[in-house]
Coordinates of C-alpha atoms in Angstrom, one line a residue:
Chain I
M70 CA -26.3 94.6 122.1
A71 CA -26.5 95.6 125.0
P72 CA -29.2 98.0 126.1
A73 CA -29.0 101.4 125.2
A74 CA -30.7 102.3 128.7
E75 CA -32.1 100.1 131.6
G76 CA -34.3 101.8 134.5
S77 CA -32.3 104.4 136.0
G78 CA -28.2 103.5 134.9
S79 CA -29.0 104.8 131.3
D80 CA -25.8 105.1 130.9
P81 CA -24.1 102.7 129.2
V82 CA -20.5 103.5 131.1
I83 CA -21.8 103.8 134.4
N84 CA -23.9 100.1 134.0
Y85 CA -20.4 98.9 132.9
L86 CA -18.6 98.9 135.9
V87 CA -21.8 98.5 138.3
R88 CA -21.8 94.9 136.1
R89 CA -17.8 94.9 137.0
L90 CA -17.9 95.8 140.4
L91 CA -20.8 93.2 140.7
A92 CA -18.2 90.2 139.5
L93 CA -16.0 91.4 141.8
V94 CA -17.4 89.7 145.0
P95 CA -17.9 86.2 144.5
V96 CA -13.8 86.7 143.1
A97 CA -12.7 88.4 146.1
L98 CA -14.6 85.6 148.6
G99 CA -13.2 83.2 146.5
V100 CA -9.5 84.8 146.7
A101 CA -10.4 84.1 150.6
T102 CA -11.9 81.2 151.1
L103 CA -8.9 79.2 149.3
T104 CA -5.6 82.1 151.3
F105 CA -8.1 80.8 153.9
A106 CA -8.5 77.0 153.1
I107 CA -4.4 76.9 152.7
I108 CA -3.8 77.2 155.7
H109 CA -5.9 75.9 156.7
L110 CA -6.6 72.8 155.3
V111 CA -3.1 72.5 153.6
P112 CA -2.2 69.4 156.3
G113 CA 0.8 70.4 159.3
D114 CA 0.1 71.9 162.1
P115 CA 1.4 75.7 162.3
V116 CA 1.2 76.1 166.4
V117 CA 3.8 73.2 165.7
A118 CA 5.7 74.7 163.9
M119 CA 5.2 78.2 166.0
L120 CA 6.4 76.7 169.0
G121 CA 8.7 73.7 168.0
E122 CA 7.9 69.7 168.3
T123 CA 9.3 69.9 171.3
A124 CA 6.5 72.7 173.0
A125 CA 5.0 71.6 176.1
P126 CA 1.5 70.3 175.6
A127 CA -0.3 73.1 177.7
D128 CA 1.4 75.5 175.2
I129 CA 0.4 74.5 172.3
V130 CA -3.4 74.3 173.6
G131 CA -2.7 77.7 175.1
M132 CA -1.7 78.7 172.0
R133 CA -4.5 77.3 169.8
H134 CA -7.1 78.6 172.0
Q135 CA -4.9 82.4 171.7
L136 CA -5.3 81.4 167.4
G137 CA -8.6 80.3 168.0
L138 CA -7.6 77.5 166.3
D139 CA -9.6 75.0 168.6
R140 CA -12.6 76.3 167.0
P141 CA -14.5 74.0 164.6
L142 CA -13.5 75.4 160.5
L143 CA -16.7 76.6 160.0
E144 CA -16.9 79.1 162.9
Q145 CA -13.3 79.6 162.1
Y146 CA -14.4 80.0 158.3
A147 CA -17.2 83.0 159.3
A148 CA -15.4 84.1 162.1
Y149 CA -12.2 85.2 159.5
L150 CA -14.7 86.0 156.7
G151 CA -16.3 88.5 159.0
G152 CA -13.4 90.2 160.8
L153 CA -12.6 90.7 156.3
A154 CA -15.8 92.4 155.9
V155 CA -14.1 95.1 158.7
G156 CA -11.4 95.7 158.2
D157 CA -10.1 92.9 160.6
L158 CA -7.3 90.7 159.8
G159 CA -6.6 88.8 163.1
E160 CA -3.9 90.3 164.7
S161 CA 1.0 89.6 164.7
I162 CA 2.1 86.6 166.5
S163 CA 5.8 87.6 166.3
Y164 CA 4.3 91.5 166.4
R165 CA 1.5 91.4 169.0
K166 CA 0.4 93.4 166.6
P167 CA -3.1 93.8 164.4
V168 CA -1.8 92.4 160.9
S169 CA -4.3 95.3 159.0
R170 CA -1.9 98.2 161.0
L171 CA 1.1 95.4 160.5
I172 CA 0.2 95.7 156.4
A173 CA -0.7 99.7 156.6
E174 CA 2.3 101.2 157.7
R175 CA 4.4 98.7 154.5
F176 CA 1.5 98.4 151.8
P177 CA 2.2 102.7 150.7
A178 CA 6.3 101.1 150.2
T179 CA 5.0 98.8 147.8
I180 CA 2.9 100.6 146.3
E181 CA 5.8 103.0 145.3
L182 CA 7.7 100.4 144.0
A183 CA 5.3 99.0 141.5
A184 CA 4.8 102.3 140.5
A185 CA 8.4 102.7 140.0
G186 CA 9.3 100.1 137.9
M187 CA 6.3 100.6 136.6
L188 CA 7.3 103.8 135.6
V189 CA 10.1 103.0 134.2
A190 CA 8.6 100.2 132.0
V191 CA 6.8 102.2 130.1
L192 CA 10.3 105.1 129.4
L193 CA 12.3 102.2 128.3
A194 CA 9.4 100.6 126.7
F195 CA 8.2 103.6 123.7
P196 CA 11.4 104.5 122.9
L197 CA 12.2 101.0 122.1
G198 CA 9.5 100.5 120.3
I199 CA 9.6 102.8 118.0
I200 CA 13.0 102.8 117.2
A201 CA 12.6 99.5 116.1
G202 CA 8.9 98.6 115.1
S203 CA 9.5 102.8 112.5
N204 CA 12.3 100.2 110.8
P205 CA 11.6 96.6 111.3
G206 CA 14.7 94.3 110.1
G207 CA 17.3 97.3 110.7
A208 CA 20.1 98.1 112.9
G209 CA 18.0 99.7 115.5
D210 CA 15.1 97.2 116.0
L211 CA 18.0 94.5 115.8
G212 CA 19.3 96.4 118.6
A213 CA 15.6 96.8 120.4
M214 CA 14.8 93.3 120.0
G215 CA 17.1 92.2 121.3
F216 CA 17.9 93.3 124.5
A217 CA 13.9 92.6 124.4
I218 CA 14.6 89.2 124.8
V219 CA 16.9 89.3 127.3
G220 CA 14.6 91.6 129.5
I221 CA 12.0 88.5 129.4
S222 CA 14.5 86.0 130.8
I223 CA 16.7 88.1 133.3
P224 CA 15.4 86.8 136.4
H225 CA 15.3 89.7 138.6
I226 CA 17.1 87.3 141.1
Y227 CA 19.7 87.9 139.0
L228 CA 19.4 91.2 137.4
G229 CA 19.2 92.8 141.3
P230 CA 22.5 91.7 142.3
L231 CA 23.7 92.7 138.5
L232 CA 23.1 95.5 139.6
M233 CA 24.0 95.8 142.5
I234 CA 27.4 95.1 142.0
L235 CA 27.7 98.1 139.0
F236 CA 26.3 101.4 140.0
S237 CA 26.1 100.2 143.8
L238 CA 30.5 98.3 144.4
D239 CA 32.2 99.1 141.6
L240 CA 30.7 102.4 140.2
R241 CA 29.2 103.5 143.9
W242 CA 26.5 105.8 141.8
L243 CA 23.0 105.0 143.7
P244 CA 23.3 103.4 147.4
L245 CA 23.1 99.5 147.5
T246 CA 20.1 98.1 150.0
G247 CA 16.8 100.3 151.3
R248 CA 14.3 102.9 151.3
G249 CA 14.9 106.2 151.2
G250 CA 15.3 109.4 148.6
L251 CA 15.0 109.1 144.7
E252 CA 18.5 107.3 144.4
H253 CA 17.6 104.8 146.5
L254 CA 14.0 104.0 144.1
V255 CA 16.4 103.5 141.2
L256 CA 17.2 100.4 141.1
P257 CA 14.7 98.1 141.8
A258 CA 12.5 100.4 140.1
V259 CA 14.6 99.0 137.0
T260 CA 15.2 95.4 138.5
L261 CA 11.5 95.3 138.4
G262 CA 10.2 97.2 135.5
T263 CA 12.9 95.6 132.9
A264 CA 11.4 92.3 131.7
L265 CA 7.8 95.3 131.4
A266 CA 9.2 97.3 128.9
A267 CA 10.8 94.5 127.1
I268 CA 7.8 92.9 126.6
L269 CA 5.3 96.6 125.7
A270 CA 8.4 97.3 122.7
R271 CA 8.2 94.0 121.6
M272 CA 4.0 95.2 121.2
L273 CA 4.7 98.1 120.5
R274 CA 6.4 97.1 117.4
Q275 CA 4.3 95.4 116.0
S276 CA 1.1 98.0 117.1
L277 CA 3.7 99.8 114.4
I278 CA 4.3 97.5 111.8
R279 CA 1.1 97.0 110.9
V280 CA -0.4 100.2 111.2
R281 CA 2.5 101.2 108.8
E282 CA 0.8 98.8 106.2
S283 CA -3.1 101.1 107.0
D284 CA -5.2 102.8 104.6
Y285 CA -4.6 106.3 106.6
M286 CA -0.8 106.2 107.0
R287 CA -0.9 105.8 103.3
T288 CA -3.1 109.1 103.7
A289 CA -0.8 111.1 105.9
L290 CA 2.3 110.3 103.7
S291 CA 0.2 111.7 100.9
K292 CA -0.1 114.9 103.0
G293 CA 3.0 115.2 103.1
L294 CA 4.3 113.9 106.9
S295 CA 7.3 113.1 107.2
A296 CA 6.8 109.7 108.4
R297 CA 8.3 108.7 111.4
S298 CA 6.4 111.7 112.6
A299 CA 3.1 110.5 110.4
L300 CA 4.2 107.2 112.4
V301 CA 4.2 108.4 115.9
R302 CA 1.4 110.4 116.0
H303 CA -0.7 108.5 114.4
G304 CA 0.6 105.4 115.9
L305 CA 1.0 105.3 118.8
K306 CA -2.3 106.9 119.2
N307 CA -4.0 103.9 117.9
A308 CA -1.5 101.7 120.5
L309 CA -2.1 103.3 123.8
T310 CA -5.7 100.9 124.0
S311 CA -3.2 97.9 123.6
V312 CA -0.5 99.4 126.0
V313 CA -3.4 98.9 128.8
T314 CA -4.4 95.8 128.1
I315 CA -0.2 94.3 128.1
I316 CA 0.3 96.1 131.8
G317 CA -2.9 94.7 133.1
L318 CA -2.3 91.4 131.7
Q319 CA 1.4 91.9 133.2
M320 CA 0.9 93.5 136.4
G321 CA -0.2 90.2 138.2
A322 CA 3.9 89.2 137.0
L323 CA 4.7 92.8 138.2
L324 CA 3.5 92.3 141.2
S325 CA 4.8 88.8 142.2
G326 CA 8.1 90.9 140.4
T327 CA 7.6 93.4 142.9
L328 CA 7.8 90.4 146.4
I329 CA 11.1 89.5 145.3
T330 CA 12.5 92.7 144.2
E331 CA 11.6 93.7 147.7
I332 CA 13.9 90.9 149.2
I333 CA 16.8 91.7 146.6
F334 CA 17.0 95.7 147.7
S335 CA 16.0 94.8 152.2
W336 CA 12.8 97.0 150.8
P337 CA 10.3 97.2 153.7
G338 CA 6.9 96.6 151.8
I339 CA 4.2 94.0 152.2
G340 CA 6.7 91.4 150.1
R341 CA 9.2 91.3 152.1
L342 CA 7.1 90.8 156.0
L343 CA 5.3 88.2 153.7
I344 CA 9.0 86.6 154.1
S345 CA 9.6 87.5 157.5
A346 CA 7.0 86.4 158.7
I347 CA 6.9 82.9 156.6
G348 CA 10.3 83.3 158.3
A349 CA 8.2 83.6 161.1
R350 CA 5.7 81.1 161.0
D351 CA 4.0 84.1 162.3
Y352 CA 0.1 82.7 160.4
P353 CA -1.7 85.2 160.2
V354 CA 0.3 87.7 159.4
V355 CA 1.4 85.1 156.5
E356 CA -2.9 85.2 155.4
G357 CA -2.9 88.6 155.7
C358 CA -0.1 89.9 152.9
V359 CA -1.5 86.9 151.0
L360 CA -4.9 88.2 150.9
T361 CA -3.9 91.7 149.9
F362 CA -1.2 91.2 147.5
A363 CA -4.6 89.2 145.6
M364 CA -7.0 92.0 146.6
T365 CA -4.7 94.5 144.9
Y366 CA -4.1 92.5 141.7
V367 CA -7.7 91.4 141.4
I368 CA -9.3 95.2 142.2
V369 CA -5.8 97.1 139.8
N370 CA -7.4 94.9 137.1
M371 CA -10.7 96.2 137.0
A372 CA -9.0 99.7 137.2
T373 CA -7.7 98.5 134.0
D374 CA -10.7 97.3 133.8
F375 CA -12.8 100.5 133.9
V376 CA -9.2 103.1 132.6
Y377 CA -10.1 100.6 129.2
A378 CA -13.9 101.2 129.2
I379 CA -13.4 104.8 129.1
V380 CA -10.9 105.1 126.4
D381 CA -12.2 102.8 124.0
P382 CA -15.6 102.0 123.5
R383 CA -16.0 99.1 121.5
V384 CA -15.6 97.1 125.3
R385 CA -19.1 98.7 126.3
I386 CA -21.1 96.4 124.6
S387 CA -19.1 93.5 125.0
Chain P
M232 CA 27.2 81.1 103.9
N233 CA 24.3 82.4 102.0
V234 CA 21.8 79.7 104.1
R235 CA 18.3 82.5 105.2
V236 CA 17.5 81.1 108.2
R237 CA 13.8 81.3 108.0
N238 CA 13.2 80.8 111.9
P239 CA 15.7 82.5 113.8
S240 CA 14.0 82.1 116.9
L241 CA 13.3 78.2 116.7
A242 CA 17.2 77.3 115.4
I243 CA 18.5 79.7 118.4
G244 CA 16.2 78.6 120.9
V245 CA 16.8 74.5 119.7
T246 CA 20.2 75.1 119.9
T247 CA 20.2 76.7 124.0
V248 CA 17.7 74.6 125.3
A249 CA 19.7 71.6 123.5
A250 CA 23.3 73.4 125.1
V251 CA 21.5 73.3 128.5
V252 CA 19.9 69.8 128.9
V253 CA 22.8 68.4 127.4
A254 CA 25.3 70.4 130.5
A255 CA 22.6 69.3 132.5
I256 CA 22.9 65.5 132.0
L257 CA 26.7 65.0 130.8
G258 CA 28.7 67.3 133.3
P259 CA 28.3 66.2 136.2
L260 CA 29.9 63.5 134.6
L261 CA 32.7 64.4 132.7
F262 CA 33.0 67.2 134.8
R263 CA 33.6 65.3 138.0
A264 CA 34.1 67.4 140.5
D265 CA 31.8 67.1 143.5
P266 CA 29.5 69.7 144.1
L267 CA 29.0 69.3 148.1
S268 CA 32.1 68.8 148.9
I269 CA 33.9 71.8 151.5
D270 CA 37.4 73.0 150.7
L271 CA 38.0 75.3 153.0
A272 CA 41.0 76.4 152.1
N273 CA 39.2 76.8 148.3
T274 CA 37.2 80.1 149.8
L275 CA 35.7 82.2 147.5
A276 CA 38.2 80.8 145.2
G277 CA 38.1 82.7 142.5
P278 CA 38.1 81.3 138.9
S279 CA 40.8 79.0 138.0
R280 CA 41.9 76.1 135.7
A281 CA 41.1 73.3 138.5
H282 CA 38.1 75.6 139.4
P283 CA 36.6 76.7 135.4
F284 CA 34.4 79.2 137.7
G285 CA 35.2 79.0 140.5
C286 CA 34.7 78.3 144.7
D287 CA 31.9 79.3 147.6
A288 CA 31.8 80.2 151.0
L289 CA 32.6 77.1 151.1
G290 CA 34.8 76.1 149.0
R291 CA 32.3 74.0 146.8
D292 CA 33.2 73.8 143.4
V293 CA 31.2 76.4 142.3
L294 CA 30.1 74.5 138.4
A295 CA 30.2 71.0 139.7
R296 CA 27.0 73.0 142.1
V297 CA 25.8 75.5 138.4
L298 CA 25.5 71.5 136.3
S299 CA 24.0 69.6 139.2
G300 CA 21.4 72.8 139.6
A301 CA 20.4 72.3 136.0
R302 CA 19.2 69.1 136.4
L303 CA 17.5 69.8 139.7
S304 CA 16.4 72.6 137.5
L305 CA 15.6 70.5 134.2
S306 CA 14.5 68.2 136.1
I307 CA 11.2 70.1 138.3
S308 CA 9.9 72.1 135.7
T309 CA 9.3 69.1 132.9
V310 CA 7.6 66.9 135.6
V311 CA 5.3 70.3 136.9
V312 CA 4.8 71.6 132.6
A313 CA 4.1 68.1 131.6
I314 CA 1.8 67.0 135.4
S315 CA -0.4 70.4 135.0
L316 CA -0.6 69.9 131.0
V317 CA -2.5 67.0 132.0
V318 CA -4.2 67.9 134.2
G319 CA -5.0 71.1 133.3
S320 CA -6.5 69.3 129.5
L321 CA -8.8 67.2 131.5
I322 CA -10.2 69.7 133.3
G323 CA -10.6 72.0 130.9
A324 CA -11.9 69.0 129.3
T325 CA -14.4 68.7 131.0
A326 CA -15.6 72.0 131.7
A327 CA -16.2 72.5 128.3
L328 CA -18.4 69.2 127.0
S329 CA -20.0 68.7 131.0
G330 CA -21.4 72.2 130.1
G331 CA -23.2 75.2 132.0
R332 CA -23.2 74.6 136.4
I333 CA -19.8 72.2 136.0
D334 CA -18.3 74.1 133.5
N335 CA -19.1 77.9 135.0
L336 CA -17.6 76.4 138.5
V337 CA -14.3 75.7 136.7
M338 CA -14.1 79.0 134.8
R339 CA -14.8 80.9 138.2
G340 CA -12.7 78.0 140.2
V341 CA -9.3 79.2 137.3
D342 CA -10.4 82.8 137.6
I343 CA -10.0 82.9 141.7
V344 CA -6.0 80.5 141.0
L345 CA -5.5 83.9 138.4
A346 CA -6.3 85.9 141.9
F347 CA -3.0 85.4 142.5
P348 CA 0.1 87.4 141.2
G349 CA 2.8 85.4 140.1
I350 CA 4.2 83.9 142.1
L351 CA 2.0 84.4 145.2
L352 CA -0.3 81.2 145.0
A353 CA 3.3 79.1 145.1
I354 CA 4.8 80.9 148.1
A355 CA 1.4 80.3 149.9
L356 CA 1.7 76.3 149.7
A357 CA 4.9 76.6 149.4
A358 CA 5.3 78.3 152.6
I359 CA 2.6 75.7 154.4
L360 CA 3.8 72.3 152.8
G361 CA 7.2 73.3 154.1
P362 CA 10.7 73.1 151.1
G363 CA 11.7 70.5 149.8
L364 CA 11.1 69.2 145.7
I365 CA 8.6 67.4 146.1
D366 CA 6.3 70.0 148.3
L367 CA 8.0 73.1 146.1
A368 CA 6.9 70.7 142.4
I369 CA 2.8 70.6 144.2
A370 CA 2.6 74.6 144.7
L371 CA 4.5 74.9 141.2
T372 CA 1.9 72.7 139.6
A373 CA -1.6 74.5 141.4
M374 CA 0.3 78.3 140.0
G375 CA 0.8 76.0 136.7
W376 CA -3.0 74.4 135.3
T377 CA -5.2 77.2 134.6
G378 CA -3.4 77.9 130.8
Y379 CA -3.6 74.7 129.5
A380 CA -7.1 74.5 130.7
R381 CA -8.1 77.0 129.3
I382 CA -6.7 76.2 126.0
V383 CA -8.5 73.1 125.6
R384 CA -11.8 74.2 126.9
G385 CA -11.9 77.0 124.5
E386 CA -10.7 75.1 121.7
V387 CA -13.6 72.0 122.3
L388 CA -16.2 74.9 122.4
T389 CA -15.5 76.3 118.8
L390 CA -14.5 72.9 117.5
R391 CA -18.6 71.3 119.0
E392 CA -19.9 74.4 116.4
R393 CA -17.5 74.0 113.2
D394 CA -20.1 72.5 110.4
Y395 CA -17.8 69.8 109.8
V396 CA -18.9 68.7 113.4
L397 CA -21.8 69.4 113.2
A398 CA -21.7 67.3 110.3
A399 CA -20.9 64.4 110.4
E400 CA -22.8 64.9 114.8
S401 CA -26.3 64.8 112.5
L402 CA -24.6 61.7 110.1
G403 CA -24.9 60.3 113.5
A404 CA -21.1 60.1 114.7
S405 CA -20.4 59.6 118.1
R406 CA -19.5 63.3 119.6
S407 CA -16.4 61.7 122.2
R408 CA -14.6 60.1 118.9
L409 CA -14.9 62.6 116.8
L410 CA -13.8 65.3 119.8
M411 CA -11.1 63.7 119.9
R412 CA -9.9 63.0 116.1
H413 CA -9.8 67.0 115.2
L414 CA -9.4 68.4 119.1
I415 CA -5.8 66.5 118.8
P416 CA -4.5 68.8 115.4
G417 CA -6.2 71.7 116.8
V418 CA -4.0 71.7 120.1
V419 CA -1.4 70.5 120.2
G420 CA 0.3 73.8 118.9
P421 CA -1.0 76.0 121.2
L422 CA -0.1 72.9 124.2
A423 CA 3.4 72.7 122.6
V424 CA 3.6 76.9 122.9
Q425 CA 2.8 76.7 126.2
A426 CA 4.1 74.1 127.4
T427 CA 8.0 75.4 126.4
F428 CA 7.0 79.3 127.9
G429 CA 5.9 77.0 130.7
I430 CA 8.7 74.7 131.7
G431 CA 10.8 78.5 131.2
G432 CA 8.8 80.2 133.4
I433 CA 9.2 78.0 136.1
I434 CA 12.4 76.8 135.3
G435 CA 12.7 81.2 136.5
A436 CA 9.7 80.5 138.9
E437 CA 11.8 77.8 141.4
A438 CA 14.7 80.0 141.6
A439 CA 13.2 82.6 143.0
L440 CA 10.8 80.3 145.3
S441 CA 14.6 78.6 146.5
F442 CA 15.9 82.6 146.2
L443 CA 13.7 82.9 148.7
G444 CA 13.9 79.7 151.3
L445 CA 10.5 77.9 150.1
G446 CA 12.8 75.1 147.4
A447 CA 15.2 72.9 146.9
L448 CA 17.0 73.5 150.3
P449 CA 20.9 73.5 151.0
P450 CA 23.0 71.7 151.0
T451 CA 21.3 70.6 147.9
P452 CA 22.2 73.0 145.0
S453 CA 20.0 75.0 143.1
W454 CA 19.6 78.0 141.3
G455 CA 18.0 80.0 143.6
N456 CA 20.3 78.7 147.1
M457 CA 23.2 79.2 144.7
L458 CA 22.2 82.6 144.6
D459 CA 21.1 83.0 147.6
A460 CA 23.8 82.0 149.4
G461 CA 26.1 84.5 146.6
R462 CA 24.5 88.0 148.3
A463 CA 26.4 88.0 150.5
F464 CA 29.4 87.8 148.9
L465 CA 28.6 90.4 145.9
L466 CA 31.8 92.6 146.0
V467 CA 34.3 90.1 147.1
A468 CA 33.3 87.2 144.9
P469 CA 30.6 88.5 142.4
H470 CA 31.1 84.7 139.8
L471 CA 29.2 83.5 142.8
T472 CA 25.8 85.5 141.5
T473 CA 26.7 85.8 137.9
A474 CA 27.4 82.0 137.1
P475 CA 23.7 80.4 138.5
G476 CA 22.4 84.3 137.7
L477 CA 23.9 82.9 133.3
A478 CA 22.5 80.2 134.0
I479 CA 19.2 80.5 134.3
G480 CA 18.6 83.6 132.0
L481 CA 19.7 81.7 129.8
S482 CA 18.4 78.3 130.1
I483 CA 14.6 80.6 130.2
L484 CA 16.3 82.7 127.1
G485 CA 16.5 79.7 125.3
F486 CA 12.8 78.2 125.6
N487 CA 11.2 82.1 124.9
L488 CA 13.2 82.0 121.8
L489 CA 12.3 78.2 121.4
G490 CA 8.5 79.2 122.7
D491 CA 8.2 82.1 119.8
G492 CA 10.0 80.0 116.9
I493 CA 6.7 76.9 117.9
A494 CA 4.7 79.5 117.6
Q495 CA 5.8 81.1 114.5
K496 CA 6.2 77.4 112.9
V497 CA 2.2 76.8 114.1
G498 CA 0.9 79.7 113.6
H499 CA -0.3 80.4 117.1
R500 CA 0.4 82.6 120.5
A501 CA 0.2 82.0 123.1

């Protein structure tokens, strides 16, 4: 057990948060280093790839100098880390703009999509989980869990086009692609959120079943509460910490799903920037986007831990 | 019939996976259309007797391409999972047995790889390595080994504290022999579960990378690049996305159910 008081940071919550923040530093450094290593150490010459095999040697030398690739690797690495520390990710080759500006312009779209996907997941998961968990083995359970196993298995790259065919092309209810009002957000968010909804629904069902068999449920029932309202009132409160855990664990899948969903729906976020930069061999942008995705993931994970520490006091002790 | 299936996930999973594997192996032998031969008279033709799944924008037979894609998808995912399993297990066991700084270093490495969400690391690697099947396999392996490393490391660490291991050790049994003897039965179940879900995961990841143009390149048929090509014809030829989409979905569903079923059987969730 951690000592209750440690100098000035006597609040165990603060202590915990500071510890987690410090643990973030080596991971962030590792992420930056691995990204650098992928771009700079993996065989293949980015400059030749950018200019083509037939480029004049003078152009190749010029471009290499412009990108700083003619400097020793360690010097490049130091410059890269120095730039990162002040938020400088270099300059895009194809856009002729700072990479950080390109990313800042598109980041809100990516976050909007990810948040909408998560909202869809939660909105779908709770009714499904409650239907399944309040009467396990029944028809509702079978239907909800059937939906869940299909939802986990159907890939974004098929669900997206399927929804487009149904709701944009056939029924003409919703726009096909692009970002705009709320109606533009619906199909991408459902594409993105379905898998997470399925996972959450399965987990909610499990925890409701566990609660049904617990002592305090028996007490609640003997107080005269109806089975379903007792289950929802007591069971869901208990399931909430598990929901936070699962969302934290699934955040990586959600973020990389965002990337794919952006491509399917021509959504102007970082995923689309990354894939078009790969096509254009714009390596500074590739590096910046990969780094942004990974750091977002690391930070969101830490935020989940924080929520967890606030919700559940047992976490802080370990 | 009054036979109660005790483990329906396992039964349906085995059936589905077997169907996909048989289709991949026997399909191209039984249905002999050439997945690459172009026939512009049949551009975007709908399903017919000669072409049960219709034809694509170049008049190529979609069923032949889906079957050929099944071979590609299953062989890549099996190879990637096999390599990830061996490499990951060796890394995990080495970390646990060395302990101290090496263990710490390896686990920080795992943390860093895991800090790249989903298929991002594979996308970054494939972007630099360029498209192609071997590069694709490397990119997917780089992403997939960590789960196996964690399982084996965890199992070795708990095993070392078990009473019977400590007892045998104090009686003079060699530690490495002991570990081999007791470790294998302990890890086989969890590893089998992880690998089964892993194959489903890699099928999805391979399809996604090929969809993004970072995996199998046209004209080689893969489910991912077929879906990508079909997106331009959603209205006029929805069968172009339906066929590969259902193939991916069904395969992943099969491996997910199989994984669930094995987990129930060995009493362990990955």
